[in-house]
Amino acid sequence: MFKFNFDGDADPGPDPSPDPDPNPNPNPNPDPNPSPNPNPNPDPKPNTDLLPASWQPQDYDRALGLAGDAVAVTVGEASYAKVNADGRTRIEGVAENYDVVTGVYEGGLRLWEASLDLVIYLQQAPTLRPEPTVLELGCGHGLPGIHMLLSGADDVVFSDYNREVLEGVTAPNVAANLRAQAQQRRFGAATFLAGDWGHASSGLLAGRGFDVILAAETIYTVETLEASLRMITTHLNPGGVAYVAGKRYYFGTGGGTGQLIRTPLPPGFRVEHVKEVKDGKSNIRDIVAVWRD
């Protein structure tokens, strides 16, 4: 079942999280380590809200109609469908060559390397609870969450700041990957949540816990790292695990997996470095696990 959370009337309340520093990257050839630049919209209106529509498996074609054609991409041991978002999905007020405009656009149209690292790790390494509930933070194309659905997750919440990303990229990707098997097997629920994490945590996700939390490239500044950890420590179930994938250092912004490992966690949480990725072309990348006892 698909469920989209966009156009609701409820006020989610004030955002308890600090405003992150500006971080756009105007570069026609995006650098794998984007650097900060001024934010053209320093006080964005949060867009955490509801869409009262539930899509059933027979509506996969409708979801695919929101985006371009899907192509097959090989990630580790498996092939996944990925829609072509080029020229189809636009973020208001954001130039096409920006990687990130903090508080306006959080990079969801780009398929980031760390998300592929996370999919490969999930294919090979961890033993997780049967039929886990899953939250993917900053999902973008959503391949880690899609892998979890294909692997038997009971419920996956795909969370991205931008509604346009969820409608034009994430949901069509989910549909493209599940449609071929929808008549032969049951898949868990896929829910799509747009907006700021602070509002979501105190509003739509209030009181919800997840067995697995996934995040890729969400720790590119100190502020986004702290926001990611707040979501993990608030919403991870006892006995659950969060996997955070990203670069070891984001030069000039202060985030990264190195900083994550050094950050003190509340009692009952522990951190573990579980994978290092070196490709000889970019900064070293890591996957870090955060466990809750």
PDB file of C-alpha atoms in Angstrom:
ATOM      1  CA  MET A   1       0.000   0.000   0.000  1.00  0.00           C
ATOM      2  CA  PHE A   2       1.176   3.495  -0.803  1.00  0.00           C
ATOM      3  CA  LYS A   3       0.334   6.400   1.473  1.00  0.00           C
ATOM      4  CA  PHE A   4       1.477   9.955   0.857  1.00  0.00           C
ATOM      5  CA  ASN A   5       1.686  12.512   3.631  1.00  0.00           C
ATOM      6  CA  PHE A   6       1.457  15.971   2.137  1.00  0.00           C
ATOM      7  CA  ASP A   7      -1.521  18.347   2.080  1.00  0.00           C
ATOM      8  CA  GLY A   8      -2.954  18.268   5.586  1.00  0.00           C
ATOM      9  CA  ASP A   9      -4.509  21.008   7.657  1.00  0.00           C
ATOM     10  CA  ALA A  10      -2.988  20.140  11.002  1.00  0.00           C
ATOM     11  CA  ASP A  11      -0.347  22.500  12.376  1.00  0.00           C
ATOM     12  CA  PRO A  12       2.673  20.343  13.286  1.00  0.00           C
ATOM     13  CA  GLY A  13       3.827  22.914  15.860  1.00  0.00           C
ATOM     14  CA  PRO A  14       7.166  24.654  16.324  1.00  0.00           C
ATOM     15  CA  ASP A  15      10.382  23.092  15.113  1.00  0.00           C
ATOM     16  CA  PRO A  16      12.547  22.082  18.064  1.00  0.00           C
ATOM     17  CA  SER A  17      15.648  21.674  15.899  1.00  0.00           C
ATOM     18  CA  PRO A  18      18.058  24.527  15.125  1.00  0.00           C
ATOM     19  CA  ASP A  19      18.111  26.040  11.664  1.00  0.00           C
ATOM     20  CA  PRO A  20      21.012  24.521   9.707  1.00  0.00           C
ATOM     21  CA  ASP A  21      23.686  26.658   8.127  1.00  0.00           C
ATOM     22  CA  PRO A  22      23.264  27.506   4.413  1.00  0.00           C
ATOM     23  CA  ASN A  23      24.887  25.035   2.059  1.00  0.00           C
ATOM     24  CA  PRO A  24      24.091  25.339  -1.678  1.00  0.00           C
ATOM     25  CA  ASN A  25      26.599  24.270  -4.290  1.00  0.00           C
ATOM     26  CA  PRO A  26      26.203  26.130  -7.623  1.00  0.00           C
ATOM     27  CA  ASN A  27      28.285  23.868  -9.816  1.00  0.00           C
ATOM     28  CA  PRO A  28      27.277  22.503 -13.223  1.00  0.00           C
ATOM     29  CA  ASN A  29      29.512  19.495 -12.493  1.00  0.00           C
ATOM     30  CA  PRO A  30      28.610  18.690  -8.878  1.00  0.00           C
ATOM     31  CA  ASP A  31      31.580  18.048  -6.590  1.00  0.00           C
ATOM     32  CA  PRO A  32      31.315  14.959  -4.387  1.00  0.00           C
ATOM     33  CA  ASN A  33      32.159  17.235  -1.427  1.00  0.00           C
ATOM     34  CA  PRO A  34      29.798  20.222  -1.805  1.00  0.00           C
ATOM     35  CA  SER A  35      30.871  23.440  -0.068  1.00  0.00           C
ATOM     36  CA  PRO A  36      28.624  25.978   1.673  1.00  0.00           C
ATOM     37  CA  ASN A  37      27.237  29.074  -0.055  1.00  0.00           C
ATOM     38  CA  PRO A  38      24.661  31.724   0.888  1.00  0.00           C
ATOM     39  CA  ASN A  39      21.044  30.580   1.288  1.00  0.00           C
ATOM     40  CA  PRO A  40      18.611  32.546  -0.915  1.00  0.00           C
ATOM     41  CA  ASN A  41      15.700  31.590   1.359  1.00  0.00           C
ATOM     42  CA  PRO A  42      16.916  31.743   4.978  1.00  0.00           C
ATOM     43  CA  ASP A  43      13.462  31.332   6.580  1.00  0.00           C
ATOM     44  CA  PRO A  44      11.572  28.637   4.648  1.00  0.00           C
ATOM     45  CA  LYS A  45       8.059  27.613   5.576  1.00  0.00           C
ATOM     46  CA  PRO A  46       8.016  24.027   6.844  1.00  0.00           C
ATOM     47  CA  ASN A  47       6.079  21.674   4.587  1.00  0.00           C
ATOM     48  CA  THR A  48       5.327  18.692   6.804  1.00  0.00           C
ATOM     49  CA  ASP A  49       1.716  17.851   6.016  1.00  0.00           C
ATOM     50  CA  LEU A  50      -0.729  15.153   4.923  1.00  0.00           C
ATOM     51  CA  LEU A  51      -2.085  13.806   1.679  1.00  0.00           C
ATOM     52  CA  PRO A  52      -5.214  11.789   2.435  1.00  0.00           C
ATOM     53  CA  ALA A  53      -4.717   9.328  -0.426  1.00  0.00           C
ATOM     54  CA  SER A  54      -3.793   5.659  -0.072  1.00  0.00           C
ATOM     55  CA  TRP A  55      -2.541   3.966  -3.214  1.00  0.00           C
ATOM     56  CA  GLN A  56      -3.004   0.272  -3.780  1.00  0.00           C
ATOM     57  CA  PRO A  57      -0.681  -1.994  -5.808  1.00  0.00           C
ATOM     58  CA  GLN A  58      -2.871  -1.642  -8.909  1.00  0.00           C
ATOM     59  CA  ASP A  59      -2.011   2.070  -8.948  1.00  0.00           C
ATOM     60  CA  TYR A  60       1.693   1.523  -9.646  1.00  0.00           C
ATOM     61  CA  ASP A  61       1.268   2.786 -13.190  1.00  0.00           C
ATOM     62  CA  ARG A  62      -0.170   6.018 -11.823  1.00  0.00           C
ATOM     63  CA  ALA A  63       2.910   6.499  -9.648  1.00  0.00           C
ATOM     64  CA  LEU A  64       5.208   5.809 -12.572  1.00  0.00           C
ATOM     65  CA  GLY A  65       3.331   8.395 -14.633  1.00  0.00           C
ATOM     66  CA  LEU A  66       4.725  11.128 -12.372  1.00  0.00           C
ATOM     67  CA  ALA A  67       8.261  10.603 -13.662  1.00  0.00           C
ATOM     68  CA  GLY A  68      10.328   9.688 -16.679  1.00  0.00           C
ATOM     69  CA  ASP A  69      11.224   6.228 -17.874  1.00  0.00           C
ATOM     70  CA  ALA A  70      12.881   3.825 -15.452  1.00  0.00           C
ATOM     71  CA  VAL A  71      16.292   2.339 -16.174  1.00  0.00           C
ATOM     72  CA  ALA A  72      18.014  -0.593 -14.515  1.00  0.00           C
ATOM     73  CA  VAL A  73      20.981   0.148 -12.262  1.00  0.00           C
ATOM     74  CA  THR A  74      23.174  -2.563 -10.798  1.00  0.00           C
ATOM     75  CA  VAL A  75      24.018  -2.044  -7.142  1.00  0.00           C
ATOM     76  CA  GLY A  76      26.133  -4.737  -5.573  1.00  0.00           C
ATOM     77  CA  GLU A  77      24.459  -8.098  -6.096  1.00  0.00           C
ATOM     78  CA  ALA A  78      21.135  -6.861  -7.455  1.00  0.00           C
ATOM     79  CA  SER A  79      19.545  -4.687 -10.099  1.00  0.00           C
ATOM     80  CA  TYR A  80      17.104  -1.906  -9.220  1.00  0.00           C
ATOM     81  CA  ALA A  81      14.874   0.326 -11.301  1.00  0.00           C
ATOM     82  CA  LYS A  82      15.602   4.063 -11.144  1.00  0.00           C
ATOM     83  CA  VAL A  83      13.476   6.689 -12.850  1.00  0.00           C
ATOM     84  CA  ASN A  84      15.044   9.393 -14.958  1.00  0.00           C
ATOM     85  CA  ALA A  85      14.285  12.649 -13.162  1.00  0.00           C
ATOM     86  CA  ASP A  86      16.275  14.865 -15.530  1.00  0.00           C
ATOM     87  CA  GLY A  87      14.135  17.749 -16.675  1.00  0.00           C
ATOM     88  CA  ARG A  88      10.976  16.305 -15.099  1.00  0.00           C
ATOM     89  CA  THR A  89      11.175  17.333 -11.448  1.00  0.00           C
ATOM     90  CA  ARG A  90      11.799  20.971 -10.496  1.00  0.00           C
ATOM     91  CA  ILE A  91      12.279  22.539  -7.079  1.00  0.00           C
ATOM     92  CA  GLU A  92      10.901  26.069  -6.947  1.00  0.00           C
ATOM     93  CA  GLY A  93      13.623  28.660  -6.491  1.00  0.00           C
ATOM     94  CA  VAL A  94      16.495  26.215  -6.989  1.00  0.00           C
ATOM     95  CA  ALA A  95      18.740  26.188 -10.036  1.00  0.00           C
ATOM     96  CA  GLU A  96      19.317  22.835 -11.736  1.00  0.00           C
ATOM     97  CA  ASN A  97      23.043  22.870 -10.930  1.00  0.00           C
ATOM     98  CA  TYR A  98      22.647  23.139  -7.144  1.00  0.00           C
ATOM     99  CA  ASP A  99      23.420  20.073  -5.025  1.00  0.00           C
ATOM    100  CA  VAL A 100      21.904  21.489  -1.842  1.00  0.00           C
ATOM    101  CA  VAL A 101      20.157  24.697  -0.776  1.00  0.00           C
ATOM    102  CA  THR A 102      19.667  24.161   2.947  1.00  0.00           C
ATOM    103  CA  GLY A 103      16.110  24.757   4.049  1.00  0.00           C
ATOM    104  CA  VAL A 104      14.921  24.788   0.427  1.00  0.00           C
ATOM    105  CA  TYR A 105      16.281  21.700  -1.328  1.00  0.00           C
ATOM    106  CA  GLU A 106      18.230  18.889   0.327  1.00  0.00           C
ATOM    107  CA  GLY A 107      19.716  17.117  -2.705  1.00  0.00           C
ATOM    108  CA  GLY A 108      17.069  14.436  -3.254  1.00  0.00           C
ATOM    109  CA  LEU A 109      17.213  14.452  -7.063  1.00  0.00           C
ATOM    110  CA  ARG A 110      20.795  13.217  -7.068  1.00  0.00           C
ATOM    111  CA  LEU A 111      21.637   9.552  -6.510  1.00  0.00           C
ATOM    112  CA  TRP A 112      24.385   9.882  -3.910  1.00  0.00           C
ATOM    113  CA  GLU A 113      27.270   7.423  -3.624  1.00  0.00           C
ATOM    114  CA  ALA A 114      26.673   6.731   0.052  1.00  0.00           C
ATOM    115  CA  SER A 115      23.132   5.522  -0.626  1.00  0.00           C
ATOM    116  CA  LEU A 116      24.577   2.889  -2.978  1.00  0.00           C
ATOM    117  CA  ASP A 117      27.131   1.951  -0.296  1.00  0.00           C
ATOM    118  CA  LEU A 118      24.244   1.471   2.108  1.00  0.00           C
ATOM    119  CA  VAL A 119      22.300  -0.780  -0.274  1.00  0.00           C
ATOM    120  CA  ILE A 120      25.368  -2.977  -0.819  1.00  0.00           C
ATOM    121  CA  TYR A 121      25.945  -3.223   2.925  1.00  0.00           C
ATOM    122  CA  LEU A 122      22.320  -4.182   3.555  1.00  0.00           C
ATOM    123  CA  GLN A 123      22.605  -6.891   0.884  1.00  0.00           C
ATOM    124  CA  GLN A 124      25.645  -8.488   2.447  1.00  0.00           C
ATOM    125  CA  ALA A 125      26.052  -7.940   6.133  1.00  0.00           C
ATOM    126  CA  PRO A 126      23.361  -7.336   8.713  1.00  0.00           C
ATOM    127  CA  THR A 127      20.900  -9.750  10.262  1.00  0.00           C
ATOM    128  CA  LEU A 128      17.769  -7.749  11.017  1.00  0.00           C
ATOM    129  CA  ARG A 129      14.474  -8.465  12.713  1.00  0.00           C
ATOM    130  CA  PRO A 130      11.955 -10.285  10.520  1.00  0.00           C
ATOM    131  CA  GLU A 131       9.535  -7.868   8.830  1.00  0.00           C
ATOM    132  CA  PRO A 132      11.048  -4.758  10.409  1.00  0.00           C
ATOM    133  CA  THR A 133       9.553  -1.294  10.427  1.00  0.00           C
ATOM    134  CA  VAL A 134      11.892   1.122   8.648  1.00  0.00           C
ATOM    135  CA  LEU A 135      12.426   4.882   8.455  1.00  0.00           C
ATOM    136  CA  GLU A 136      14.662   6.255   5.690  1.00  0.00           C
ATOM    137  CA  LEU A 137      15.832   9.798   6.410  1.00  0.00           C
ATOM    138  CA  GLY A 138      16.623  12.092   3.472  1.00  0.00           C
ATOM    139  CA  CYS A 139      15.575   9.296   1.146  1.00  0.00           C
ATOM    140  CA  GLY A 140      15.884  10.957  -2.280  1.00  0.00           C
ATOM    141  CA  HIS A 141      15.726   8.082  -4.773  1.00  0.00           C
ATOM    142  CA  GLY A 142      14.955   5.725  -1.882  1.00  0.00           C
ATOM    143  CA  LEU A 143      17.009   2.706  -2.946  1.00  0.00           C
ATOM    144  CA  PRO A 144      17.918   1.620   0.630  1.00  0.00           C
ATOM    145  CA  GLY A 145      14.249   1.712   1.653  1.00  0.00           C
ATOM    146  CA  ILE A 146      13.250  -0.055  -1.562  1.00  0.00           C
ATOM    147  CA  HIS A 147      15.762  -2.799  -0.781  1.00  0.00           C
ATOM    148  CA  MET A 148      14.122  -3.192   2.627  1.00  0.00           C
ATOM    149  CA  LEU A 149      10.655  -3.508   1.066  1.00  0.00           C
ATOM    150  CA  LEU A 150      11.918  -6.139  -1.374  1.00  0.00           C
ATOM    151  CA  SER A 151      13.524  -7.958   1.575  1.00  0.00           C
ATOM    152  CA  GLY A 152      10.275  -8.200   3.529  1.00  0.00           C
ATOM    153  CA  ALA A 153      10.008  -5.030   5.616  1.00  0.00           C
ATOM    154  CA  ASP A 154       6.543  -4.592   7.089  1.00  0.00           C
ATOM    155  CA  ASP A 155       6.461  -0.801   6.721  1.00  0.00           C
ATOM    156  CA  VAL A 156       8.887   1.721   5.227  1.00  0.00           C
ATOM    157  CA  VAL A 157       8.518   5.471   5.749  1.00  0.00           C
ATOM    158  CA  PHE A 158      10.379   7.421   3.055  1.00  0.00           C
ATOM    159  CA  SER A 159      11.201  10.881   4.419  1.00  0.00           C
ATOM    160  CA  ASP A 160      12.536  13.746   2.298  1.00  0.00           C
ATOM    161  CA  TYR A 161      12.404  17.504   2.781  1.00  0.00           C
ATOM    162  CA  ASN A 162      10.941  18.099  -0.671  1.00  0.00           C
ATOM    163  CA  ARG A 163       7.497  16.939  -1.740  1.00  0.00           C
ATOM    164  CA  GLU A 164       8.610  17.271  -5.367  1.00  0.00           C
ATOM    165  CA  VAL A 165      11.321  14.665  -4.783  1.00  0.00           C
ATOM    166  CA  LEU A 166       8.885  12.200  -3.217  1.00  0.00           C
ATOM    167  CA  GLU A 167       6.316  12.639  -6.007  1.00  0.00           C
ATOM    168  CA  GLY A 168       8.719  12.762  -8.926  1.00  0.00           C
ATOM    169  CA  VAL A 169      11.465  10.360  -7.866  1.00  0.00           C
ATOM    170  CA  THR A 170      10.893   8.317  -4.700  1.00  0.00           C
ATOM    171  CA  ALA A 171       7.343   7.046  -5.251  1.00  0.00           C
ATOM    172  CA  PRO A 172       7.930   6.186  -8.935  1.00  0.00           C
ATOM    173  CA  ASN A 173      11.096   4.313  -7.941  1.00  0.00           C
ATOM    174  CA  VAL A 174       9.159   2.313  -5.354  1.00  0.00           C
ATOM    175  CA  ALA A 175       6.465   1.548  -7.934  1.00  0.00           C
ATOM    176  CA  ALA A 176       8.959   0.554 -10.613  1.00  0.00           C
ATOM    177  CA  ASN A 177      10.736  -1.880  -8.298  1.00  0.00           C
ATOM    178  CA  LEU A 178       7.677  -3.496  -6.732  1.00  0.00           C
ATOM    179  CA  ARG A 179       5.239  -3.562  -9.644  1.00  0.00           C
ATOM    180  CA  ALA A 180       6.626  -6.661 -11.373  1.00  0.00           C
ATOM    181  CA  GLN A 181       6.181  -8.782  -8.233  1.00  0.00           C
ATOM    182  CA  ALA A 182       3.017  -7.182  -6.840  1.00  0.00           C
ATOM    183  CA  GLN A 183       0.736  -9.981  -8.048  1.00  0.00           C
ATOM    184  CA  GLN A 184       2.936 -12.780  -6.710  1.00  0.00           C
ATOM    185  CA  ARG A 185       3.716 -11.533  -3.195  1.00  0.00           C
ATOM    186  CA  ARG A 186       2.643  -9.112  -0.513  1.00  0.00           C
ATOM    187  CA  PHE A 187       4.755  -6.053   0.135  1.00  0.00           C
ATOM    188  CA  GLY A 188       4.763  -3.935   3.241  1.00  0.00           C
ATOM    189  CA  ALA A 189       3.339  -0.421   3.335  1.00  0.00           C
ATOM    190  CA  ALA A 190       5.264   2.445   1.732  1.00  0.00           C
ATOM    191  CA  THR A 191       4.563   5.843   3.285  1.00  0.00           C
ATOM    192  CA  PHE A 192       5.998   9.117   1.974  1.00  0.00           C
ATOM    193  CA  LEU A 193       6.610  11.983   4.377  1.00  0.00           C
ATOM    194  CA  ALA A 194       7.635  15.453   3.183  1.00  0.00           C
ATOM    195  CA  GLY A 195       9.046  18.200   5.340  1.00  0.00           C
ATOM    196  CA  ASP A 196      11.385  19.190   8.112  1.00  0.00           C
ATOM    197  CA  TRP A 197      12.397  16.409  10.510  1.00  0.00           C
ATOM    198  CA  GLY A 198      11.789  18.509  13.596  1.00  0.00           C
ATOM    199  CA  HIS A 199       8.167  19.092  12.632  1.00  0.00           C
ATOM    200  CA  ALA A 200       7.722  15.461  11.614  1.00  0.00           C
ATOM    201  CA  SER A 201       9.167  14.202  14.891  1.00  0.00           C
ATOM    202  CA  SER A 202       6.843  16.321  17.013  1.00  0.00           C
ATOM    203  CA  GLY A 203       3.883  15.892  14.642  1.00  0.00           C
ATOM    204  CA  LEU A 204       3.217  13.012  12.270  1.00  0.00           C
ATOM    205  CA  LEU A 205       5.894  10.719  13.726  1.00  0.00           C
ATOM    206  CA  ALA A 206       5.260  11.588  17.377  1.00  0.00           C
ATOM    207  CA  GLY A 207       5.357   8.412  19.444  1.00  0.00           C
ATOM    208  CA  ARG A 208       6.382   6.197  16.516  1.00  0.00           C
ATOM    209  CA  GLY A 209       9.325   3.856  16.754  1.00  0.00           C
ATOM    210  CA  PHE A 210      11.194   1.950  14.049  1.00  0.00           C
ATOM    211  CA  ASP A 211      13.277  -1.212  14.109  1.00  0.00           C
ATOM    212  CA  VAL A 212      15.660   0.118  11.459  1.00  0.00           C
ATOM    213  CA  ILE A 213      16.553   3.700  10.539  1.00  0.00           C
ATOM    214  CA  LEU A 214      18.551   4.374   7.366  1.00  0.00           C
ATOM    215  CA  ALA A 215      20.325   7.587   6.373  1.00  0.00           C
ATOM    216  CA  ALA A 216      22.753   8.384   3.570  1.00  0.00           C
ATOM    217  CA  GLU A 217      24.509  11.739   3.132  1.00  0.00           C
ATOM    218  CA  THR A 218      22.437  13.362   5.897  1.00  0.00           C
ATOM    219  CA  ILE A 219      25.444  14.350   8.034  1.00  0.00           C
ATOM    220  CA  TYR A 220      27.153  16.862   5.747  1.00  0.00           C
ATOM    221  CA  THR A 221      27.200  19.633   8.393  1.00  0.00           C
ATOM    222  CA  VAL A 222      27.335  19.622  12.171  1.00  0.00           C
ATOM    223  CA  GLU A 223      23.706  20.762  12.218  1.00  0.00           C
ATOM    224  CA  THR A 224      22.413  18.029   9.911  1.00  0.00           C
ATOM    225  CA  LEU A 225      24.464  15.457  11.813  1.00  0.00           C
ATOM    226  CA  GLU A 226      22.847  16.572  15.077  1.00  0.00           C
ATOM    227  CA  ALA A 227      19.393  16.532  13.448  1.00  0.00           C
ATOM    228  CA  SER A 228      19.997  12.989  12.168  1.00  0.00           C
ATOM    229  CA  LEU A 229      21.023  11.822  15.632  1.00  0.00           C
ATOM    230  CA  ARG A 230      17.963  13.454  17.199  1.00  0.00           C
ATOM    231  CA  MET A 231      15.735  11.487  14.841  1.00  0.00           C
ATOM    232  CA  ILE A 232      17.624   8.271  15.595  1.00  0.00           C
ATOM    233  CA  THR A 233      17.606   8.632  19.372  1.00  0.00           C
ATOM    234  CA  THR A 234      13.936   9.682  19.341  1.00  0.00           C
ATOM    235  CA  HIS A 235      12.516   7.090  16.956  1.00  0.00           C
ATOM    236  CA  LEU A 236      14.721   3.978  17.150  1.00  0.00           C
ATOM    237  CA  ASN A 237      13.020   1.086  18.929  1.00  0.00           C
ATOM    238  CA  PRO A 238      14.815  -0.763  21.753  1.00  0.00           C
ATOM    239  CA  GLY A 239      16.939  -3.456  20.150  1.00  0.00           C
ATOM    240  CA  GLY A 240      16.916  -1.560  16.858  1.00  0.00           C
ATOM    241  CA  VAL A 241      19.740  -0.261  14.693  1.00  0.00           C
ATOM    242  CA  ALA A 242      20.352   2.806  12.553  1.00  0.00           C
ATOM    243  CA  TYR A 243      22.773   2.692   9.645  1.00  0.00           C
ATOM    244  CA  VAL A 244      24.248   6.043   8.654  1.00  0.00           C
ATOM    245  CA  ALA A 245      26.290   6.247   5.456  1.00  0.00           C
ATOM    246  CA  GLY A 246      28.358   9.251   4.428  1.00  0.00           C
ATOM    247  CA  LYS A 247      31.765  10.727   3.821  1.00  0.00           C
ATOM    248  CA  ARG A 248      34.318  10.668   6.595  1.00  0.00           C
ATOM    249  CA  TYR A 249      34.819  14.426   6.282  1.00  0.00           C
ATOM    250  CA  TYR A 250      32.849  17.174   4.576  1.00  0.00           C
ATOM    251  CA  PHE A 251      35.507  19.807   4.257  1.00  0.00           C
ATOM    252  CA  GLY A 252      34.484  23.253   5.433  1.00  0.00           C
ATOM    253  CA  THR A 253      31.190  22.170   6.983  1.00  0.00           C
ATOM    254  CA  GLY A 254      32.210  20.083   9.978  1.00  0.00           C
ATOM    255  CA  GLY A 255      30.034  17.014   9.467  1.00  0.00           C
ATOM    256  CA  GLY A 256      30.963  13.478   8.490  1.00  0.00           C
ATOM    257  CA  THR A 257      31.196   9.966   9.872  1.00  0.00           C
ATOM    258  CA  GLY A 258      34.318  10.834  11.851  1.00  0.00           C
ATOM    259  CA  GLN A 259      32.383  13.502  13.723  1.00  0.00           C
ATOM    260  CA  LEU A 260      29.446  11.120  14.165  1.00  0.00           C
ATOM    261  CA  ILE A 261      31.604   8.492  15.844  1.00  0.00           C
ATOM    262  CA  ARG A 262      33.012  11.126  18.229  1.00  0.00           C
ATOM    263  CA  THR A 263      29.602  12.536  19.191  1.00  0.00           C
ATOM    264  CA  PRO A 264      28.388  11.476  22.668  1.00  0.00           C
ATOM    265  CA  LEU A 265      25.120   9.547  22.624  1.00  0.00           C
ATOM    266  CA  PRO A 266      22.418   9.250  25.300  1.00  0.00           C
ATOM    267  CA  PRO A 267      22.547   6.278  27.707  1.00  0.00           C
ATOM    268  CA  GLY A 268      21.393   3.075  26.045  1.00  0.00           C
ATOM    269  CA  PHE A 269      22.834   3.957  22.619  1.00  0.00           C
ATOM    270  CA  ARG A 270      26.178   2.867  21.205  1.00  0.00           C
ATOM    271  CA  VAL A 271      27.970   3.537  17.952  1.00  0.00           C
ATOM    272  CA  GLU A 272      30.044   1.195  15.791  1.00  0.00           C
ATOM    273  CA  HIS A 273      32.002   1.705  12.575  1.00  0.00           C
ATOM    274  CA  VAL A 274      30.924  -1.197  10.343  1.00  0.00           C
ATOM    275  CA  LYS A 275      32.265  -0.468   6.849  1.00  0.00           C
ATOM    276  CA  GLU A 276      34.845   1.649   5.038  1.00  0.00           C
ATOM    277  CA  VAL A 277      34.593   2.430   1.317  1.00  0.00           C
ATOM    278  CA  LYS A 278      37.582   3.654  -0.699  1.00  0.00           C
ATOM    279  CA  ASP A 279      37.135   4.136  -4.425  1.00  0.00           C
ATOM    280  CA  GLY A 280      40.285   6.176  -5.109  1.00  0.00           C
ATOM    281  CA  LYS A 281      38.208   8.988  -6.627  1.00  0.00           C
ATOM    282  CA  SER A 282      36.605  10.769  -3.693  1.00  0.00           C
ATOM    283  CA  ASN A 283      36.735  11.163   0.058  1.00  0.00           C
ATOM    284  CA  ILE A 284      36.691   7.978   2.116  1.00  0.00           C
ATOM    285  CA  ARG A 285      33.126   6.918   2.919  1.00  0.00           C
ATOM    286  CA  ASP A 286      31.890   4.922   5.894  1.00  0.00           C
ATOM    287  CA  ILE A 287      28.829   3.215   7.275  1.00  0.00           C
ATOM    288  CA  VAL A 288      28.256   3.708  10.980  1.00  0.00           C
ATOM    289  CA  ALA A 289      25.766   1.711  13.047  1.00  0.00           C
ATOM    290  CA  VAL A 290      23.955   3.241  16.008  1.00  0.00           C
ATOM    291  CA  TRP A 291      22.455   0.567  18.262  1.00  0.00           C
ATOM    292  CA  ARG A 292      19.822   0.961  20.955  1.00  0.00           C
ATOM    293  CA  ASP A 293      19.938  -1.514  23.808  1.00  0.00           C
TER     294      ASP A 293
END
